[in-house]
C-alpha positions as YAML, in Angstrom:
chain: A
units: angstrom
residues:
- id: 1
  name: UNK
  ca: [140.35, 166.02, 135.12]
- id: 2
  name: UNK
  ca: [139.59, 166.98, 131.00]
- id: 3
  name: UNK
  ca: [139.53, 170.35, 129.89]
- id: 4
  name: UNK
  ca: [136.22, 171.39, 130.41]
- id: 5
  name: UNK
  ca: [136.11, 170.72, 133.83]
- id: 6
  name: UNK
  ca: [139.28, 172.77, 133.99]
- id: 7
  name: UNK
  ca: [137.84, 175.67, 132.67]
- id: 8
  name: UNK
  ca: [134.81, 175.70, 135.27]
- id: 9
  name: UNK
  ca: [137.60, 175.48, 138.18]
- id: 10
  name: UNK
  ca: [138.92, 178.77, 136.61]
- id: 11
  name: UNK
  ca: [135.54, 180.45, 136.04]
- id: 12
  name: UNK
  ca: [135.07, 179.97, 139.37]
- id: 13
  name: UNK
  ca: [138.60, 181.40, 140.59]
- id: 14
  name: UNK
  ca: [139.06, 184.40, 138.78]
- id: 15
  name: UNK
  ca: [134.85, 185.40, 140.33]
- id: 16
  name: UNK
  ca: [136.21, 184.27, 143.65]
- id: 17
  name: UNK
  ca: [139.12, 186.61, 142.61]
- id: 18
  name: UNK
  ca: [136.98, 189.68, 141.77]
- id: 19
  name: UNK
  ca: [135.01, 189.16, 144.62]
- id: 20
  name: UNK
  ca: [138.27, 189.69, 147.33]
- id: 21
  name: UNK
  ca: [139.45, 192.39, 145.07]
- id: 22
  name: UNK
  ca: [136.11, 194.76, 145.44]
- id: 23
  name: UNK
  ca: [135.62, 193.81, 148.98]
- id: 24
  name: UNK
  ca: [139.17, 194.92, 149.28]
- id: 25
  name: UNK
  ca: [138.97, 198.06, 147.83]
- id: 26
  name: UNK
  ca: [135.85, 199.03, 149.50]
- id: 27
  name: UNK
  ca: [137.38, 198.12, 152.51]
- id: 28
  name: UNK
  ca: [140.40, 200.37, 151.77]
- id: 29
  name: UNK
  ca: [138.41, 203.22, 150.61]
- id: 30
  name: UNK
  ca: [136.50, 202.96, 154.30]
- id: 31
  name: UNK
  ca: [139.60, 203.04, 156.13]
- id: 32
  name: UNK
  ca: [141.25, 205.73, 153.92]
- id: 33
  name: UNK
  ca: [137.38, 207.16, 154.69]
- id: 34
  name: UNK
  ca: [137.60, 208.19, 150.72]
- id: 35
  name: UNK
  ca: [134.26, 210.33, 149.98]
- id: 36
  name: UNK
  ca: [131.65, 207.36, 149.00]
- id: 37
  name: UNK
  ca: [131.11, 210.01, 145.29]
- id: 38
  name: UNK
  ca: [134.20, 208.84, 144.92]
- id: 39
  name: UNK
  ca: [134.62, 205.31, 145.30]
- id: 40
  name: UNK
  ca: [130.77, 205.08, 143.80]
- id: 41
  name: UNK
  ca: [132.80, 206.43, 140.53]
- id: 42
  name: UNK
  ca: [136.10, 204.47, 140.15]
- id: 43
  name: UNK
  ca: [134.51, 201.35, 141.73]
- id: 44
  name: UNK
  ca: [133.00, 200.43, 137.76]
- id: 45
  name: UNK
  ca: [136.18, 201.32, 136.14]
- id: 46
  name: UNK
  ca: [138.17, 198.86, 138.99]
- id: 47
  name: UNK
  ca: [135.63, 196.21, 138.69]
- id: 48
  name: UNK
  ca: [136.12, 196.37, 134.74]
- id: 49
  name: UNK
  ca: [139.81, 196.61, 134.44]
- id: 50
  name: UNK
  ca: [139.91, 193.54, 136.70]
- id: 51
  name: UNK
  ca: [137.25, 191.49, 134.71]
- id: 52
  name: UNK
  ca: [138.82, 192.38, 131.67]
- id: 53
  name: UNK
  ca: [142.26, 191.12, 133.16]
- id: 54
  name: UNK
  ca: [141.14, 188.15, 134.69]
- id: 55
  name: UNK
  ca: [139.26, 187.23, 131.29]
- id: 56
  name: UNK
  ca: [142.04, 188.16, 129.15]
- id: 57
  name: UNK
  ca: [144.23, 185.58, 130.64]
- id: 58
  name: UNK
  ca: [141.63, 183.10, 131.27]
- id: 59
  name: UNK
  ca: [140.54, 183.28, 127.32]
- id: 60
  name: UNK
  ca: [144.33, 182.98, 126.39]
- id: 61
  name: UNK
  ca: [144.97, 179.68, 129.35]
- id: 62
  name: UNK
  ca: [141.39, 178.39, 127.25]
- id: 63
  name: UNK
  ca: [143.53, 178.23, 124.14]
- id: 64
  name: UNK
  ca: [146.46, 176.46, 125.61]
- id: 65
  name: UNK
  ca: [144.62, 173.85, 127.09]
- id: 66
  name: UNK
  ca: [141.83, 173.63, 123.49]
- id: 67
  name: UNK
  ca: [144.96, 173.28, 122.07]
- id: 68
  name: UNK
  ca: [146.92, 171.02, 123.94]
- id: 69
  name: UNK
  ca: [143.94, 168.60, 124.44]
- id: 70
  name: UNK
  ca: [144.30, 168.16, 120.33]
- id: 71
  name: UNK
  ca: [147.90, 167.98, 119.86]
- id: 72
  name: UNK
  ca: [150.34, 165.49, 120.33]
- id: 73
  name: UNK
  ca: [153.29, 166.52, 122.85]
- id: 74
  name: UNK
  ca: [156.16, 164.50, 121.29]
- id: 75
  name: UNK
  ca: [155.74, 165.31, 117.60]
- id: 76
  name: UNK
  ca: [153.67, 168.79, 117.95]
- id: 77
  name: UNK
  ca: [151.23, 166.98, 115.24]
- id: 78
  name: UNK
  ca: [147.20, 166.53, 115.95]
- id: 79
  name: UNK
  ca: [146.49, 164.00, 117.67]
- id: 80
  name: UNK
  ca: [144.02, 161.06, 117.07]
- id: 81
  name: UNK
  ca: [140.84, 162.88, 118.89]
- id: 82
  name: UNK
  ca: [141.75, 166.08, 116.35]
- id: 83
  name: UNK
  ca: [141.72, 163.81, 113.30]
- id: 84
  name: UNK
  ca: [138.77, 161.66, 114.11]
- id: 85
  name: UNK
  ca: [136.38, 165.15, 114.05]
- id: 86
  name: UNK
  ca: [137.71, 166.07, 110.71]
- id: 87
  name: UNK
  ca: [137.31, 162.29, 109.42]
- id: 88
  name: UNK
  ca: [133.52, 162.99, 110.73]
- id: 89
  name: UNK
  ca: [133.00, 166.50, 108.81]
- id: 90
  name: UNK
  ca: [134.68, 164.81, 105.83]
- id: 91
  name: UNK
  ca: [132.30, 161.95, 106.23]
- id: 92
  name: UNK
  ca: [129.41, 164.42, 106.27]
- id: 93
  name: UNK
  ca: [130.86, 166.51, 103.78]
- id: 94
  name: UNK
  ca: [131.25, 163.24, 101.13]
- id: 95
  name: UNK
  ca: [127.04, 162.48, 102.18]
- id: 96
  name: UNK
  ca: [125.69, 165.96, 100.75]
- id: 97
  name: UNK
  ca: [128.18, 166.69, 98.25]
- id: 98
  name: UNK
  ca: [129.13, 163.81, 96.72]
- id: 99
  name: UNK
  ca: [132.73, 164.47, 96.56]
- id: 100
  name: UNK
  ca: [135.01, 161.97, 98.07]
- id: 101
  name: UNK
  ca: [137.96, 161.94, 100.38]
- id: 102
  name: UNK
  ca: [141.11, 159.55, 101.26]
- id: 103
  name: UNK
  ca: [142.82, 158.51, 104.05]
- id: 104
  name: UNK
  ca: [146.37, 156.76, 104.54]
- id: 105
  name: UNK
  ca: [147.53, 154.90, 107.55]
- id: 106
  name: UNK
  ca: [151.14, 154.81, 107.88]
- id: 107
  name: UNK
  ca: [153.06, 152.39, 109.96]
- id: 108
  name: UNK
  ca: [156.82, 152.62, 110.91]
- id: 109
  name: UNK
  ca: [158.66, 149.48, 109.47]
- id: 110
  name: UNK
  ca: [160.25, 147.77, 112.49]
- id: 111
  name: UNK
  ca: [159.96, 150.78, 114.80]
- id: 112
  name: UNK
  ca: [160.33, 148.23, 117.83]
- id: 113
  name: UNK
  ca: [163.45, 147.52, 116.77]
- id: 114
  name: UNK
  ca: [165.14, 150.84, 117.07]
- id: 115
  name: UNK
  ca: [163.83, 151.23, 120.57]
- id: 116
  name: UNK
  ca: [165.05, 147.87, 121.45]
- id: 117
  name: UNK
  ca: [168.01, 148.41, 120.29]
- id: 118
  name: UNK
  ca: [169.33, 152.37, 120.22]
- id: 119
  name: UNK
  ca: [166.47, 153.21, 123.23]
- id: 120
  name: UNK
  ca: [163.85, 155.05, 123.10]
- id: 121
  name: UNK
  ca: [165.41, 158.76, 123.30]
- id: 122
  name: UNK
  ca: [166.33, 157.78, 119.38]
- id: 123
  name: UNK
  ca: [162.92, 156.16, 118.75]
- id: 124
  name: UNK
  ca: [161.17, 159.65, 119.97]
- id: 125
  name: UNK
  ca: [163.67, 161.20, 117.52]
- id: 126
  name: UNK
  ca: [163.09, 159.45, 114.47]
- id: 127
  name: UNK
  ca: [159.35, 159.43, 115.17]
- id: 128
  name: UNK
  ca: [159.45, 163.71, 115.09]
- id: 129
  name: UNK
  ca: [161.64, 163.20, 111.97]
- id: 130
  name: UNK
  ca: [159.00, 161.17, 110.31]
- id: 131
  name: UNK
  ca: [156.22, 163.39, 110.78]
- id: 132
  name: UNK
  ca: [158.42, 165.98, 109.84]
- id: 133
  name: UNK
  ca: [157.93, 164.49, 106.40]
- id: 134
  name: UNK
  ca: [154.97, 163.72, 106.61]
- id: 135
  name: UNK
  ca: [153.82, 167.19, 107.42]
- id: 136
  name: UNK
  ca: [156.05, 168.85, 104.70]
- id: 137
  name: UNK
  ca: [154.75, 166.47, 102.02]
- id: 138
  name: UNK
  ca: [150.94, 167.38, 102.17]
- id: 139
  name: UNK
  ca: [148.92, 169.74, 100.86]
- id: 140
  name: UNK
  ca: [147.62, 172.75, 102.76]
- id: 141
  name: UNK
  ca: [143.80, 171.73, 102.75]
- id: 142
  name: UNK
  ca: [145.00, 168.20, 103.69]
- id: 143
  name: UNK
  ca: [144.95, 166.90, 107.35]
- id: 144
  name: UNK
  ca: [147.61, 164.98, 109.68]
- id: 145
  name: UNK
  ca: [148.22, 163.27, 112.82]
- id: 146
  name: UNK
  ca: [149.92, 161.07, 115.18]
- id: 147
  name: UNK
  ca: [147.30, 158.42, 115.00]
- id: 148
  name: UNK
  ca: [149.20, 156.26, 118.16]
- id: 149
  name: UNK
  ca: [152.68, 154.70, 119.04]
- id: 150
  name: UNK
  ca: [154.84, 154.51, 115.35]
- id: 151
  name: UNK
  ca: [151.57, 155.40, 113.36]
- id: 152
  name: UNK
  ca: [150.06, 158.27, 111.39]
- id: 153
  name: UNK
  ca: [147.27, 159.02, 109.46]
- id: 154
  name: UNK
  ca: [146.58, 161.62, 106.60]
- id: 155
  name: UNK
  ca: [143.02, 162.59, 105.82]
- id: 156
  name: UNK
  ca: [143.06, 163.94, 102.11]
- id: 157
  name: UNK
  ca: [139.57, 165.93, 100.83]
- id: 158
  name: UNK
  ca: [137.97, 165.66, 97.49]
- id: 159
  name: UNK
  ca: [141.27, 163.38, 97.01]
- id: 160
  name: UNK
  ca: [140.19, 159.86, 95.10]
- id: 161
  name: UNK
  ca: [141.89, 156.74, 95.64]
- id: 162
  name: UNK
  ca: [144.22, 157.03, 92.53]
- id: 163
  name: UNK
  ca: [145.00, 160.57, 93.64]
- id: 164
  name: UNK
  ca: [145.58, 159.14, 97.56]
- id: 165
  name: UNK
  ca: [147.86, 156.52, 96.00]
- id: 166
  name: UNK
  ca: [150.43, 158.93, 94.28]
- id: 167
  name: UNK
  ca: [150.94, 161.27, 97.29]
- id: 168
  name: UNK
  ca: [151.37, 158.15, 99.52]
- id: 169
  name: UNK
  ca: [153.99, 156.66, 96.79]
- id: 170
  name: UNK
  ca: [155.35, 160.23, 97.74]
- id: 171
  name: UNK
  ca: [155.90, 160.05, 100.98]
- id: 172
  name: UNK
  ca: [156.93, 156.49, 101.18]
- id: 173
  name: UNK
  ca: [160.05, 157.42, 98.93]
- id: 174
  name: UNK
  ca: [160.63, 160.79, 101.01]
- id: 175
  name: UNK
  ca: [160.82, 158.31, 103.82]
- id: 176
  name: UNK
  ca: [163.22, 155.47, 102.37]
- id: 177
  name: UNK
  ca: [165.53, 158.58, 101.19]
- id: 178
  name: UNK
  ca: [166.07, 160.02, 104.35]
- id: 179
  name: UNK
  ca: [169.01, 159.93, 106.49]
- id: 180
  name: UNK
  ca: [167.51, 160.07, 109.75]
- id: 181
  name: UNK
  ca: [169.56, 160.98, 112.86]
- id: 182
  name: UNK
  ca: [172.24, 158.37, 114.08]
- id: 183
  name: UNK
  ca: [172.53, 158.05, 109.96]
- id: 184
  name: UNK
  ca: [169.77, 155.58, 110.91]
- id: 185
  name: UNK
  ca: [167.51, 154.79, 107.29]
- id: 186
  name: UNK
  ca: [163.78, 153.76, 107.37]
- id: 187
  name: UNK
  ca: [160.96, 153.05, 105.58]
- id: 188
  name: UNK
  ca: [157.41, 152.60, 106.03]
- id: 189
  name: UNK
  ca: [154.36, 150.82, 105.07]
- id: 190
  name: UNK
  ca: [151.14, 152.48, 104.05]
- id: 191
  name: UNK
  ca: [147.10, 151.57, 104.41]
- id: 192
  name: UNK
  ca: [145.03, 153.47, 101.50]
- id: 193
  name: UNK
  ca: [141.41, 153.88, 100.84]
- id: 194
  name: UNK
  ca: [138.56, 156.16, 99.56]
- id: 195
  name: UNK
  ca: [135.12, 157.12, 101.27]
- id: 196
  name: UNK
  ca: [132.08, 156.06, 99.59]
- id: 197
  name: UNK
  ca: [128.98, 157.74, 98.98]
- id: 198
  name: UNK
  ca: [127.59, 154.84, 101.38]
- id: 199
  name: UNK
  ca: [130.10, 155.07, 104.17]
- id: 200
  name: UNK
  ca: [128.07, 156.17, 107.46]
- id: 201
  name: UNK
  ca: [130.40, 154.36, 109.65]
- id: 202
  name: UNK
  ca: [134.15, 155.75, 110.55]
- id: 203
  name: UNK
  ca: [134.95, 152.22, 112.18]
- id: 204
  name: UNK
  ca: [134.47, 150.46, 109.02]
- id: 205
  name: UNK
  ca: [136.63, 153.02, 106.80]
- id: 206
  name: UNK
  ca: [139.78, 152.82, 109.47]
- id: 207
  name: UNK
  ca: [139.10, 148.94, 109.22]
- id: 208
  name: UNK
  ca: [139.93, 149.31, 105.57]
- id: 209
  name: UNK
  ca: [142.90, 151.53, 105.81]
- id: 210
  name: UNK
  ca: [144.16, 148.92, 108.42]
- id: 211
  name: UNK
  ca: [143.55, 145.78, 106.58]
- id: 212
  name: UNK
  ca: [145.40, 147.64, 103.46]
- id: 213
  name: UNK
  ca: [148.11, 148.37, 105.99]
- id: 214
  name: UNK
  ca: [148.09, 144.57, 107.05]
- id: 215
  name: UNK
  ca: [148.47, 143.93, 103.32]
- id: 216
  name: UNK
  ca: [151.30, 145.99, 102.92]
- id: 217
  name: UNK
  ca: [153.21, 144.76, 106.13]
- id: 218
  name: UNK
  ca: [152.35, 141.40, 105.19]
- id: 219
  name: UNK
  ca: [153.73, 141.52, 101.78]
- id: 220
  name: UNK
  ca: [157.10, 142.94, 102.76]
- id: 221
  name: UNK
  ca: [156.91, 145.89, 104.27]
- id: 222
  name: UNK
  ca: [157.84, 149.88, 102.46]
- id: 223
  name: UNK
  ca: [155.00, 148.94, 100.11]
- id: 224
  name: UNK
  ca: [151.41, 151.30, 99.23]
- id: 225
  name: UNK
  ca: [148.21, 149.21, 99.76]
- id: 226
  name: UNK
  ca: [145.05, 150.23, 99.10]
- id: 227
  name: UNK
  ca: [141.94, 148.30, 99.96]
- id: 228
  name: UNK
  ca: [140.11, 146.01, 97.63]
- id: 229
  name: UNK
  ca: [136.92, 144.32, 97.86]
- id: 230
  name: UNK
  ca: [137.72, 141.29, 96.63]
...
């Protein structure tokens, strides 16, 4: 069941709700034989405390569930359907203005390993610890996510690919000089490119930043790759 379909069900409750609660109270207000002048005048105010109760909570439960649909539980980051729209606006953006944007895959270096071997309690742990980093080495206008399993991705606006470079060169030492829990040290490998002016297709940028990633794995891992052409 997703989250819109959610939100009908509740729509749906809380008027089923209002419903017993005014037949209720006109059914009290007969049996207590209130005068009808009176129930004709507090009926409105009843029926609009309880909508605006009902509503209140159902707005706020909306949130929750807007928000939970876009974040990933383990490391409280966005998740990969929350970073895909903003790749699309930044696509879109990059078309009328001109300006262009970066993205960075990130891959943890032999993350199968430390499940294997410490379980995956510890691999949950380091993988909270990386974004961690990750999160605390970006800029505010940048975005970031739990792209899936031991990856990430960073989306970075009006951010070239020299510019994308550095700040993933960042992040790659923040990573190799951390002492992660269990005094357990890691490092990662990163996937770089830029947007073009003639990139329509989001498929075919991630295909870059993962064939730079490839590179970088490939060629011995805690290395920045960005994607060339040639």
């Amino acid at each position: 069941m997703n989250t819109k379909t959610i939100l009908i069900y509740l729509k749906y409750i809380s008027l089923s709700v209002i419903f017993v609660a005014i037949t209720a109270t006109s059914q009290f207000y007969f049996l207590m034989k209130i005068p009808f002048a009176v129930t004709n005048y507090t009926a409105p105010i009843l029926v609009a405390i309880i909508f605006g109760l009902l509503f209140g909570k159902i707005e706020i439960l909306k949130q929750k569930l807007v928000q939970a649909s876009i974040t990933d539980p383990l490391t409280n980051m966005h998740n990969r359907r929350w970073i895909n729209e903003k790749i699309e606006s930044c696509m879109s953006y990059t078309a009328r203005y001109k300006k262009p944007f970066a993205i960075i895959l990130i891959d943890i270096d032999h993350f199968k390993k430390i499940n294997d071997t410490m379980g995956h309690q510890v691999g949950d742990i380091i993988l909270t610890e990386v974004a961690t980093i990750i999160q605390s080495s970006t800029r505010m206008a940048d975005y970031t996510a739990r792209w899936g399993g031991e990856e990430f991705l960073i989306v970075l606006p009006e951010t070239d690919l020299t510019g994308a470079r550095k700040h993933a060169e960042r992040i790659r030492w923040a990573i190799e000089n951390n002492e992660f829990s269990n005094s357990i040290h890691m490092t990662a490998s990163f996937g770089v490119t830029q947007n073009s002016e003639e990139e329509t297709s989001m498929i075919t940028l991630m295909d870059k930043a993962d064939k730079a990633l490839y590179n970088a794995k490939n060629n011995g891992r805690n290395l920045v790759e960005t994607f060339s052409e040639a």
